XYZ file of N, CA and C in Angstrom:
765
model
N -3.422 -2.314 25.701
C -3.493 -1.530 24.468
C -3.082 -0.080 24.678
N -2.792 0.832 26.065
C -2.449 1.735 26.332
C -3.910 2.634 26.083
N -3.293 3.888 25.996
C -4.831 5.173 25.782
C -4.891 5.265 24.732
N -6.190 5.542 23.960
C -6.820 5.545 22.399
C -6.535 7.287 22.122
N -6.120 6.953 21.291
C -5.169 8.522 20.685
C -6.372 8.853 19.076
N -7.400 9.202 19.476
C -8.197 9.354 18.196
C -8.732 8.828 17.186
N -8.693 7.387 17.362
C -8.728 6.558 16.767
C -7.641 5.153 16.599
N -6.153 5.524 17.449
C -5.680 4.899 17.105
C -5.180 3.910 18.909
N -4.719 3.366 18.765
C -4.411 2.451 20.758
C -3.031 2.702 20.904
N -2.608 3.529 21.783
C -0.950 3.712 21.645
C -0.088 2.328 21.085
N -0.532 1.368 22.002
C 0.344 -0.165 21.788
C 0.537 -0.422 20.190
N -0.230 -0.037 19.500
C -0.208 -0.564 18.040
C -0.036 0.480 17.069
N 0.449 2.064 18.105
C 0.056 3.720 17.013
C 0.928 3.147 16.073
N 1.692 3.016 15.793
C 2.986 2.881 14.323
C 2.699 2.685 13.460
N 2.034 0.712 13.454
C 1.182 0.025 12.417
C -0.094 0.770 12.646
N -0.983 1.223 13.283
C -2.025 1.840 12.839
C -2.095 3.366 12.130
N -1.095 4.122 12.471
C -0.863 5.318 11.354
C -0.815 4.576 9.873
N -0.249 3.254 10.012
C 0.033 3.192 8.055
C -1.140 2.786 7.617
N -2.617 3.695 7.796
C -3.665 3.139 7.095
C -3.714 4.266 6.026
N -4.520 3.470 5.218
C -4.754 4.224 3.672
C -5.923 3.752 2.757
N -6.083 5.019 1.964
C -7.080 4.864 1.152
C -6.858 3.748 0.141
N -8.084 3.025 0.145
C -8.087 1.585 -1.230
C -8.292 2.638 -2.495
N -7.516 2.556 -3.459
C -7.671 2.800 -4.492
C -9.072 3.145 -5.520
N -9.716 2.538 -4.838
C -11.556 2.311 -5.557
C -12.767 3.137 -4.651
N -11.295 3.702 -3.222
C -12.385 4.654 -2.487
C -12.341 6.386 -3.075
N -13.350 6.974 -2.958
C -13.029 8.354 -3.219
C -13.960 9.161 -2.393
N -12.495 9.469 -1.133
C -12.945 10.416 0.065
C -13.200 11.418 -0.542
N -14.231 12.081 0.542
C -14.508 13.247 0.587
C -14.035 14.545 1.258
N -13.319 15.362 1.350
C -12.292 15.981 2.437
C -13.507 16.541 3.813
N -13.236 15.847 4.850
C -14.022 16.545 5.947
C -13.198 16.656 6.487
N -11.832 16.982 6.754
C -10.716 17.405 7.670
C -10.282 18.586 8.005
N -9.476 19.180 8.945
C -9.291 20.607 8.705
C -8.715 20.895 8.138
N -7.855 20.009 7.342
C -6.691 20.472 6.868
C -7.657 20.846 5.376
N -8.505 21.205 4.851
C -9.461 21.527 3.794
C -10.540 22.836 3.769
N -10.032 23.574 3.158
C -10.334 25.236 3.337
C -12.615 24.568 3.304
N -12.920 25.523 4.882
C -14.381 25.281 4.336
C -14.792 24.078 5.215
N -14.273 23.086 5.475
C -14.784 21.908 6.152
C -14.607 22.194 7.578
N -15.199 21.264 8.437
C -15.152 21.362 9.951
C -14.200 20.401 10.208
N -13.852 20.581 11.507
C -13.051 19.897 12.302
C -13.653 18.464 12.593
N -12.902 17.341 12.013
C -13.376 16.428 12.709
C -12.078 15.804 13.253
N -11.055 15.706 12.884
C -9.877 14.774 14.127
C -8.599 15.375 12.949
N -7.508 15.170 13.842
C -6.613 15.649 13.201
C -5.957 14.780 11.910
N -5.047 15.115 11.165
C -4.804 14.627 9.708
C -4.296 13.159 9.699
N -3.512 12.718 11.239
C -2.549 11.711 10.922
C -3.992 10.616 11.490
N -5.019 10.867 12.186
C -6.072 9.988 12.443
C -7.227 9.172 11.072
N -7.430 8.459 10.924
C -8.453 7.285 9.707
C -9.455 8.507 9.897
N -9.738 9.303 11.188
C -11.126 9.352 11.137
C -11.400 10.894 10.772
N -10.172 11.440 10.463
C -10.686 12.646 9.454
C -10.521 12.523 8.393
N -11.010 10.956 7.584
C -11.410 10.830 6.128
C -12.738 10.570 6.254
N -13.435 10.552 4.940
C -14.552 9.840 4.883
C -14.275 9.601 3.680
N -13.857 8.132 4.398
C -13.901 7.510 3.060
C -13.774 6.025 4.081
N -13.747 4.798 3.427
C -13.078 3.351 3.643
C -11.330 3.385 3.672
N -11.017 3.103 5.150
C -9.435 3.134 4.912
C -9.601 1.394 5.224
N -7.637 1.283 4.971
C -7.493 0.012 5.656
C -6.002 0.177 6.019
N -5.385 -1.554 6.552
C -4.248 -1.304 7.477
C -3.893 -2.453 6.665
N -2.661 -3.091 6.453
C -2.165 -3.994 5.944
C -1.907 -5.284 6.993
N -2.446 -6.397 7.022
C -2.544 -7.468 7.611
C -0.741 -7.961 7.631
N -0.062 -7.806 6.777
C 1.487 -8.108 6.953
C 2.676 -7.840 7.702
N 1.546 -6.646 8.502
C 2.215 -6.140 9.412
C 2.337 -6.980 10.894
N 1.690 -8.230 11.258
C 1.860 -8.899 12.307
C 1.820 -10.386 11.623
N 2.530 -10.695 12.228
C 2.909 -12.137 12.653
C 1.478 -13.078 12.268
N 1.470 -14.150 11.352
C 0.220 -14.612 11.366
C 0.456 -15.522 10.495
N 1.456 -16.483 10.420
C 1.518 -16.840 9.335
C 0.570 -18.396 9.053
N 0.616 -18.717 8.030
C -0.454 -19.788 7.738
C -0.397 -21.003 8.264
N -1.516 -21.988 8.413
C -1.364 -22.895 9.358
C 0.343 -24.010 8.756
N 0.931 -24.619 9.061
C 1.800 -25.206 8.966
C 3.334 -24.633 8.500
N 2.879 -23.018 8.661
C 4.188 -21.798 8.146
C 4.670 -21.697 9.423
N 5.722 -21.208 9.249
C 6.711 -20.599 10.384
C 7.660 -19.189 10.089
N 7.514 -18.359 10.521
C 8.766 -17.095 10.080
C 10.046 -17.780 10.034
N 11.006 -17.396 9.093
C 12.209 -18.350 8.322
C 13.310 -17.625 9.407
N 15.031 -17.645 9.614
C 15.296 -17.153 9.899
C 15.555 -15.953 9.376
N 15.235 -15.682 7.458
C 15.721 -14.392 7.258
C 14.663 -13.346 7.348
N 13.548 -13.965 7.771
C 12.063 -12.890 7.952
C 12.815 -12.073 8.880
N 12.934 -13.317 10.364
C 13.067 -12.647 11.499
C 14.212 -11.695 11.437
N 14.960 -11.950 11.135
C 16.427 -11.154 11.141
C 16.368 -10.072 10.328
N 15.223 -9.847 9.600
C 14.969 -8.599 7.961
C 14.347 -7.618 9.329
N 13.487 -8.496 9.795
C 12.352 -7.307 10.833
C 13.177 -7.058 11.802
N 14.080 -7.696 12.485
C 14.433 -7.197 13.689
C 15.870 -6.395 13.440
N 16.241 -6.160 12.403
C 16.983 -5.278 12.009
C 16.505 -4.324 11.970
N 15.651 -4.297 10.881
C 15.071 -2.667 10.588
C 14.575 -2.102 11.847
N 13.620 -2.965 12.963
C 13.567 -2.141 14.520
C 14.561 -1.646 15.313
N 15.765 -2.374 15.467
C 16.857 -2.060 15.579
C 17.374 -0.798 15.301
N 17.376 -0.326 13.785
C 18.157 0.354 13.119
C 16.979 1.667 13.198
N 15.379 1.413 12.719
C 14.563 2.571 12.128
C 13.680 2.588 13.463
N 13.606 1.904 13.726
C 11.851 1.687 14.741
C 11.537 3.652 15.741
N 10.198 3.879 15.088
C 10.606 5.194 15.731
C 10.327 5.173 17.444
N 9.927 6.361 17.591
C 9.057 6.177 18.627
C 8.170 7.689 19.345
N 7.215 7.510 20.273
C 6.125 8.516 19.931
C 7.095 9.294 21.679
N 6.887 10.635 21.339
C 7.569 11.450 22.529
C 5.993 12.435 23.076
N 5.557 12.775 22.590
C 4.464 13.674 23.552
C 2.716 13.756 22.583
N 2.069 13.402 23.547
C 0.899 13.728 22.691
C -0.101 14.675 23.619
N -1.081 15.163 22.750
C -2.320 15.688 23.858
C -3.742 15.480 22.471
N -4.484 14.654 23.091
C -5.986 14.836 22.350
C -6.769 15.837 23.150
N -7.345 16.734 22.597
C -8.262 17.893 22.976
C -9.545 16.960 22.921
N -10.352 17.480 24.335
C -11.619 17.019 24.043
C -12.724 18.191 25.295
N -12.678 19.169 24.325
C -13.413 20.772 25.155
C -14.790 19.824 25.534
N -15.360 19.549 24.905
C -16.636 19.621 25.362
C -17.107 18.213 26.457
N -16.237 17.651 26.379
C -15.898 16.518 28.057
C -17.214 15.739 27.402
N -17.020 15.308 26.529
C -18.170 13.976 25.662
C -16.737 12.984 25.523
N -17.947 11.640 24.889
C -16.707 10.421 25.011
C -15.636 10.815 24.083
N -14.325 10.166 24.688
C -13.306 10.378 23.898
C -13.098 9.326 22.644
N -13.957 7.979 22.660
C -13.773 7.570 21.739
C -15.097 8.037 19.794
N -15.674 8.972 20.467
C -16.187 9.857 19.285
C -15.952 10.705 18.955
N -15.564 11.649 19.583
C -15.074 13.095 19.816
C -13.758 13.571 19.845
N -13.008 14.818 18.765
C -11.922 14.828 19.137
C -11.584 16.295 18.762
N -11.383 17.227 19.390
C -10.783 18.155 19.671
C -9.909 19.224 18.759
N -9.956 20.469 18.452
C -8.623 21.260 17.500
C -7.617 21.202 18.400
N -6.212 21.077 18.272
C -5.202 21.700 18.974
C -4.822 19.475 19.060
N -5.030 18.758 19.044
C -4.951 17.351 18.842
C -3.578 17.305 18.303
N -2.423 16.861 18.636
C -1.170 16.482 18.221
C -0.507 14.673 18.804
N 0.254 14.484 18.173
C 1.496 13.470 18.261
C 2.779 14.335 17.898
N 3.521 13.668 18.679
C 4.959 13.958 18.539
C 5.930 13.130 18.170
N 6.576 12.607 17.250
C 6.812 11.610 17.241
C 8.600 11.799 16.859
N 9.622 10.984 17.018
C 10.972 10.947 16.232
C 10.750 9.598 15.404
N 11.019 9.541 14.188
C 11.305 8.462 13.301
C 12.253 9.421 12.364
N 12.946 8.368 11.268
C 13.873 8.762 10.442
C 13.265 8.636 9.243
N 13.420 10.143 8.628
C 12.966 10.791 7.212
C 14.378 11.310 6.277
N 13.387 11.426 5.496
C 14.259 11.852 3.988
C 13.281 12.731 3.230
N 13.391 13.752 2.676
C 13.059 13.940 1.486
C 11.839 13.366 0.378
N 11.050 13.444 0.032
C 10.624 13.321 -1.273
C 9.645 13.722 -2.130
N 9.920 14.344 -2.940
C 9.551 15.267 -4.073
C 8.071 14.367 -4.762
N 7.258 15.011 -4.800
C 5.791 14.790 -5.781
C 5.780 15.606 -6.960
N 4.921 14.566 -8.035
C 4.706 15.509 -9.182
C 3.635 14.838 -9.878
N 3.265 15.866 -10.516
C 1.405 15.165 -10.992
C 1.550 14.267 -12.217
N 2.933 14.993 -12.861
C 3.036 14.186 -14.326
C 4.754 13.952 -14.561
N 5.272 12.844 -14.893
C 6.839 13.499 -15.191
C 7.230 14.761 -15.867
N 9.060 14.882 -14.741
C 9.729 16.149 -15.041
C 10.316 15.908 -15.987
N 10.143 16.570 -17.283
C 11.596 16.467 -18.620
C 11.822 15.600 -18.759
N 12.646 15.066 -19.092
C 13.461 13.919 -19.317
C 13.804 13.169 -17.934
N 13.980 13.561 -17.075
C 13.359 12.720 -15.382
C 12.809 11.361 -15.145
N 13.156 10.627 -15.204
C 12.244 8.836 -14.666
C 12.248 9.149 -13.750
N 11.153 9.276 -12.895
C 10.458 9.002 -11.864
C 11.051 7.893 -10.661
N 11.450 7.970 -9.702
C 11.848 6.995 -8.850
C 10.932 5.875 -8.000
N 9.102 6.527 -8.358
C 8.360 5.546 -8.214
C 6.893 6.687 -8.084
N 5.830 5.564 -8.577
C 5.738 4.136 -7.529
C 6.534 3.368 -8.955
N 6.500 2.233 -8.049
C 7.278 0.729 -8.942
C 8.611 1.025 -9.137
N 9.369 1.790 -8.362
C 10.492 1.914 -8.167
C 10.954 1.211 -7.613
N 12.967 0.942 -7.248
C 13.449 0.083 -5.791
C 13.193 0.463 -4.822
N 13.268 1.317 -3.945
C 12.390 1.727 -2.689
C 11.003 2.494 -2.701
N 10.556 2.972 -3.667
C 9.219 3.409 -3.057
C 8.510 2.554 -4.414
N 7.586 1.560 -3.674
C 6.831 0.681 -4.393
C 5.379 1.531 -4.817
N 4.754 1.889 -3.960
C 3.218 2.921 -4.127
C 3.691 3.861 -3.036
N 2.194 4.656 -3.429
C 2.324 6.181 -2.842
C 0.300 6.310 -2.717
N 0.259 6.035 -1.378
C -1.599 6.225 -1.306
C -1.366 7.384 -1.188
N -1.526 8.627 -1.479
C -2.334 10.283 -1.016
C -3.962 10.000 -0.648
N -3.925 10.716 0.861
C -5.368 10.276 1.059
C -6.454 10.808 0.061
N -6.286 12.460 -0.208
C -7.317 13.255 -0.593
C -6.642 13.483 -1.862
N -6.091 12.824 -2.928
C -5.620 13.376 -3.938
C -5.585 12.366 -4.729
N -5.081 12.700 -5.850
C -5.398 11.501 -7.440
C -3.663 11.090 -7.083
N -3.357 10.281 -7.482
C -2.044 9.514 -7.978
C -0.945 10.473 -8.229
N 0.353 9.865 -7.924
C 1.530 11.014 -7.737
C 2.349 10.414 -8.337
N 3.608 10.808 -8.864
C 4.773 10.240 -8.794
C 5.465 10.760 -8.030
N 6.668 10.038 -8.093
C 7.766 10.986 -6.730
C 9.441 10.096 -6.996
N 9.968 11.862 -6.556
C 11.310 11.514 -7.327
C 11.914 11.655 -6.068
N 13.648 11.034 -5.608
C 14.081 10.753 -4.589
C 14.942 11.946 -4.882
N 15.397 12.476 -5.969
C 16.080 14.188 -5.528
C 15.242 14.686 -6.436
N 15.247 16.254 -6.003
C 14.585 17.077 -6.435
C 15.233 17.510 -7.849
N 14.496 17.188 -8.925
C 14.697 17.379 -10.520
C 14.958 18.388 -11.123
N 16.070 18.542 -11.341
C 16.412 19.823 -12.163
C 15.880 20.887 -12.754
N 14.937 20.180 -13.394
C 13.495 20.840 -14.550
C 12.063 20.628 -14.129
N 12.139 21.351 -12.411
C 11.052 20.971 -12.204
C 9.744 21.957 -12.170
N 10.229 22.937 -13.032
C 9.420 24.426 -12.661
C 8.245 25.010 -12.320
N 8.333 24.594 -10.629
C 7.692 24.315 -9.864
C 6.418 24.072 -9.506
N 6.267 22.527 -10.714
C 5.679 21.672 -10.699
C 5.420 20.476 -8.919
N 6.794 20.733 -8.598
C 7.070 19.661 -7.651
C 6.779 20.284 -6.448
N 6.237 19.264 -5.677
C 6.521 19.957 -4.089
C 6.957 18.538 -2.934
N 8.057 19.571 -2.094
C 8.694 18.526 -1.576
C 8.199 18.132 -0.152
N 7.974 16.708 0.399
C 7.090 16.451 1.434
C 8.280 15.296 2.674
N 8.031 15.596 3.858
C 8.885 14.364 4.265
C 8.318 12.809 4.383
N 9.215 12.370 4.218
C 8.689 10.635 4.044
C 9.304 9.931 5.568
N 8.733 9.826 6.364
C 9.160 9.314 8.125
C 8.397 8.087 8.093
N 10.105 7.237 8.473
C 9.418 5.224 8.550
C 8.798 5.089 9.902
N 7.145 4.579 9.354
C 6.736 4.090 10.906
C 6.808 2.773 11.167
N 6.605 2.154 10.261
C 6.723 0.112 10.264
C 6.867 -0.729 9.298
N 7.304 -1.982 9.248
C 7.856 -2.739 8.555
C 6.828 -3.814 8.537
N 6.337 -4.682 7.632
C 5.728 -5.530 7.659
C 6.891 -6.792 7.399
N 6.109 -8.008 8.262
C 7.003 -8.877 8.517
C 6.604 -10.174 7.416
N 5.683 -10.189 6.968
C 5.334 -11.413 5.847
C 5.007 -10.600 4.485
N 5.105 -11.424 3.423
C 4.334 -11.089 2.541
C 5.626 -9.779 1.689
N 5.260 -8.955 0.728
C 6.302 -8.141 0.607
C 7.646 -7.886 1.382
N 6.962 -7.872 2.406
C 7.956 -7.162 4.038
C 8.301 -5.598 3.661
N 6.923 -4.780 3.179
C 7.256 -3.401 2.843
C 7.463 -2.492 4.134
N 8.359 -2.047 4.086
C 8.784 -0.964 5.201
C 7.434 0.433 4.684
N 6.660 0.659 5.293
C 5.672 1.772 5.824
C 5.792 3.295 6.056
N 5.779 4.531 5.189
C 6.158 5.274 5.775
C 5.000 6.793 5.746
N 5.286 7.546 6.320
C 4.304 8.588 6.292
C 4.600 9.926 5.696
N 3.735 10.388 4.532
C 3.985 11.132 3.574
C 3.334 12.633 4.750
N 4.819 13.698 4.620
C 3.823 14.801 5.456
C 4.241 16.130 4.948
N 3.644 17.331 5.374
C 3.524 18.659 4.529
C 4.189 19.481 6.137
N 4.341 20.421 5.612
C 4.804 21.590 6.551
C 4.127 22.166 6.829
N 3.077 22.469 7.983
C 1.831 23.041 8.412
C 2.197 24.046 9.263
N 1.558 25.273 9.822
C 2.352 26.537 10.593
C 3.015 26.041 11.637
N 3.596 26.478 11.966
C 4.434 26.700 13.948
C 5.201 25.475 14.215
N 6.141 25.384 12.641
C 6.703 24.009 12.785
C 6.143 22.499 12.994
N 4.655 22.532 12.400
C 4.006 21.642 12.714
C 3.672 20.714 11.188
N 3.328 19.556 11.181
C 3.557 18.774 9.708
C 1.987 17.930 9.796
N 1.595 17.821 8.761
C 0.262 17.094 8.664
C 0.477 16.423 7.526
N -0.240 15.074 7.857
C -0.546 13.855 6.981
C -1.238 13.918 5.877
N -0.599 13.622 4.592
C -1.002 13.831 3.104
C -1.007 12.381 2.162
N -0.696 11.441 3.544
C -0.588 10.285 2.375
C 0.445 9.827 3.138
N 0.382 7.922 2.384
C 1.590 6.946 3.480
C 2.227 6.361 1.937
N 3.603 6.106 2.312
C 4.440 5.540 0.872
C 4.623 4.127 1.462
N 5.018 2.395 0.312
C 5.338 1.738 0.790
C 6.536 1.824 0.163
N 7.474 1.089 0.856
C 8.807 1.134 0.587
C 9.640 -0.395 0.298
N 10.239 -0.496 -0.662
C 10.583 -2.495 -0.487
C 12.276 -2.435 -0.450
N 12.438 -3.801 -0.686
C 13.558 -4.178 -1.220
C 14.655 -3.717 0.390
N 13.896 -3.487 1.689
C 14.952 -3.239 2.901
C 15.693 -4.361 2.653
N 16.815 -4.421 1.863
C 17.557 -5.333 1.405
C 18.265 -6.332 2.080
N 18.986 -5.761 3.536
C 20.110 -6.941 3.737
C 20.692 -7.832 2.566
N 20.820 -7.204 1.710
C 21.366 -8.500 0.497
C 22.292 -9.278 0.702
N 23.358 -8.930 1.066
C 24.485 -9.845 1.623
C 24.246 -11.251 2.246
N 23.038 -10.085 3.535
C 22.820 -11.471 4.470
C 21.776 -12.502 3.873
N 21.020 -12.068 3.355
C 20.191 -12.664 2.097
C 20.704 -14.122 1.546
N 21.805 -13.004 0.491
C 22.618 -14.416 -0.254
C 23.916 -15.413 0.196
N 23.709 -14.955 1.759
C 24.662 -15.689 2.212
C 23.717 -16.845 3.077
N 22.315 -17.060 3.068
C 21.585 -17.886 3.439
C 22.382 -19.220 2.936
N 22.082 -20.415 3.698
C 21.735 -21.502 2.703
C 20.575 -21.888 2.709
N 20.506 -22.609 1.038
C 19.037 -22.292 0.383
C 18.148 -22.650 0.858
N 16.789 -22.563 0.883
C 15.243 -22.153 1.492
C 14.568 -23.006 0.328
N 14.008 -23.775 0.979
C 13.406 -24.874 0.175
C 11.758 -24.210 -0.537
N 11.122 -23.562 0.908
C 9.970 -23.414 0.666
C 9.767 -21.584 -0.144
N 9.203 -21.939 -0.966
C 9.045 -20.133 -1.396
C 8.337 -19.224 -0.825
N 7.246 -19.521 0.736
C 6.712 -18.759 1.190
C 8.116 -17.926 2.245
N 9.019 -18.729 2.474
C 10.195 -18.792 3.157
C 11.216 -17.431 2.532
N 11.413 -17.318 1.116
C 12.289 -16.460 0.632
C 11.701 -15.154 0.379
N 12.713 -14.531 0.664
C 12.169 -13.033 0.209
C 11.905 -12.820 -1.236
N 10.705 -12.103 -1.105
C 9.898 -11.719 -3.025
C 10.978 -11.441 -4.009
N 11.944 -10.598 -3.726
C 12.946 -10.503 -5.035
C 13.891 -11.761 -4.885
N 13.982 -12.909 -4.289
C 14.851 -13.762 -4.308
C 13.732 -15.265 -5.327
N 12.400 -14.484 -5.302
C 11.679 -15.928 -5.870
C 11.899 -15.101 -7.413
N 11.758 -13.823 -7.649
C 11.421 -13.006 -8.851
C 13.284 -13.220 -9.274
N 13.849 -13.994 -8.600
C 15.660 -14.117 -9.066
C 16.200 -12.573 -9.170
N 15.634 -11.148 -8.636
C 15.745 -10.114 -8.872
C 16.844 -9.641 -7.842
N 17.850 -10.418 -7.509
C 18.926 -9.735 -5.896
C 19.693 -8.699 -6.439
N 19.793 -8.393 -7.626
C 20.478 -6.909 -7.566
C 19.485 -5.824 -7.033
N 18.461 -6.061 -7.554
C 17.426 -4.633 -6.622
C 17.619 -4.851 -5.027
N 17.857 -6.071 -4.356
C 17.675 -5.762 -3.140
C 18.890 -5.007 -2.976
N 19.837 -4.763 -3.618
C 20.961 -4.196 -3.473
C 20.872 -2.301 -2.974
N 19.912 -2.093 -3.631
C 19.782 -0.404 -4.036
C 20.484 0.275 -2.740
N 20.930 1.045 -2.848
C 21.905 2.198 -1.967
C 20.469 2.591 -0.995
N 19.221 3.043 -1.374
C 18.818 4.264 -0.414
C 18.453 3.948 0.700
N 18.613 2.732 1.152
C 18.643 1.943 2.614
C 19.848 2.380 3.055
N 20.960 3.112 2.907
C 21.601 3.208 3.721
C 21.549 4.039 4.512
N 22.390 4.284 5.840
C 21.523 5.036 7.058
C 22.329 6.256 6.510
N 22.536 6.966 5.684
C 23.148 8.349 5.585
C 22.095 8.634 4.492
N 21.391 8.377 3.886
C 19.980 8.523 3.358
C 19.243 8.957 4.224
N 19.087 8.831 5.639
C 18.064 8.752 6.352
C 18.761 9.602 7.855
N 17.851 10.903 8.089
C 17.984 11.375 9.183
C 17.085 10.985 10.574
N 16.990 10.938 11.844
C 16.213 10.667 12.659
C 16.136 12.324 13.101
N 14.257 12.685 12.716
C 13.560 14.108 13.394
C 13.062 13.845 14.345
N 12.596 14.698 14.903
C 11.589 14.890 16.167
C 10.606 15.494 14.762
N 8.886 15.486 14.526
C 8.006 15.916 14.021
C 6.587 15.705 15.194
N 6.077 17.060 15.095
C 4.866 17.351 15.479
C 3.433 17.049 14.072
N 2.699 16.188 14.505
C 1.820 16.280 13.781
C 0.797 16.446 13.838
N -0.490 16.949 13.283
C -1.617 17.662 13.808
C -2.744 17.108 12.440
């Protein structure tokens, strides 16, 4: 499982950053990132909420007794690792007062990580005449904010947005392999000394391969096809913002 990074086991940090608040929870801010509160672990860790998080079970391999991953599961996931999969470059957990490290965690607590981001704009209510690019959009399906009420979010920044909007980066950490197969990503803010903190995780759908999709031959079983191919919906898997000139690969510090 490697060393426990604050809550999280290096072997699994990716899928375990994409945890999030259930909808029906309502944290309380004990983080630092909250004028007034104490330090309890840094922003991208479960355990400076208090609240109930969770992790999405779709993210591993598990499929039901007499299921099998199809060939276009496998080939959807092992693309996107291929193409997005990030990966973690330097960390340090602080722990001054030399108590266990799995309770205790330290100011000055970072990850370093490179994954590939983009852009994307929040807003509390729609801009002008503006449709919203999600949630229930083609790529960004929901938007958990840990410590905040419900967002929308637009994929360019809106003309008429007077300055209503604020713009946050969206960096892919994982892809789930059953079920939706939502690509995972982490909503983050610009914190001092070039440093970015965790405000919330977006899911993302429709990582299309469409081509290779509809160049299958046909899939008998429907646990087998991808969700917009049972919903007969293959022009959405189509959408442009999967393409890799959408998407830069950063180096980000997070705290």
């Amino acid at each position: 499982m490697g060393l426990y990074l604050a809550g999280h086991w290096q072997q699994d940090l990716f899928k375990s950053l994409s945890w999030f608040v259930p909808r029906n929870s309502v944290p309380k801010p004990l983080n630092a990132n909250q004028k007034g509160a104490a330090y309890r672990a840094p922003s991208w860790s479960w355990v400076s909420i208090n609240s109930t998080v969770r992790i999405e079970k779709t993210l591993w391999w598990s499929p039901k007794r007499g299921e099998s991953p199809c060939k276009s599961q496998t080939e959807e996931y092992l693309h996107w690792e291929r193409q997005y999969t990030p990966a973690l470059v330097e960390f340090e957990i602080s722990n001054p007062r030399n108590v266990d490290a799995y309770i205790s965690v330290g100011t000055g607590s970072f990850i370093e990580i490179e994954a590939f981001c983009r852009s994307l704009f929040l807003a509390p209510n729609p801009i002008g005449y503006e449709l919203p690019d999600g949630p229930g959009g083609a790529l960004v399906k929901e938007i958990s904010l840990d410590l905040e009420d419900r967002s929308l979010c637009y994929l360019e920044k809106p003309p008429d947005y007077r300055g209503y909007v604020r713009e946050v980066v969206m960096a892919q950490i994982c892809k789930g392999c059953r079920g939706d197969r939502n690509v995972y990503a982490l909503l983050l803010e610009p914190e001092s000394q070039g440093c970015y903190r965790r405000i919330g995780r977006a899911a993302l759908g429709n990582y299309n391969l469409g081509n290779f999709l509809e160049s299958q031959k046909p899939i008998i079983w429907d646990f087998h096809m991808h969700p917009r191919q049972r919903d007969e919906k293959l022009d959405e898997l189509k959408t442009r913002e999967w393409e890799a000139t959408k998407w830069a690969r950063r180096r980000l510090k997070l705290v």
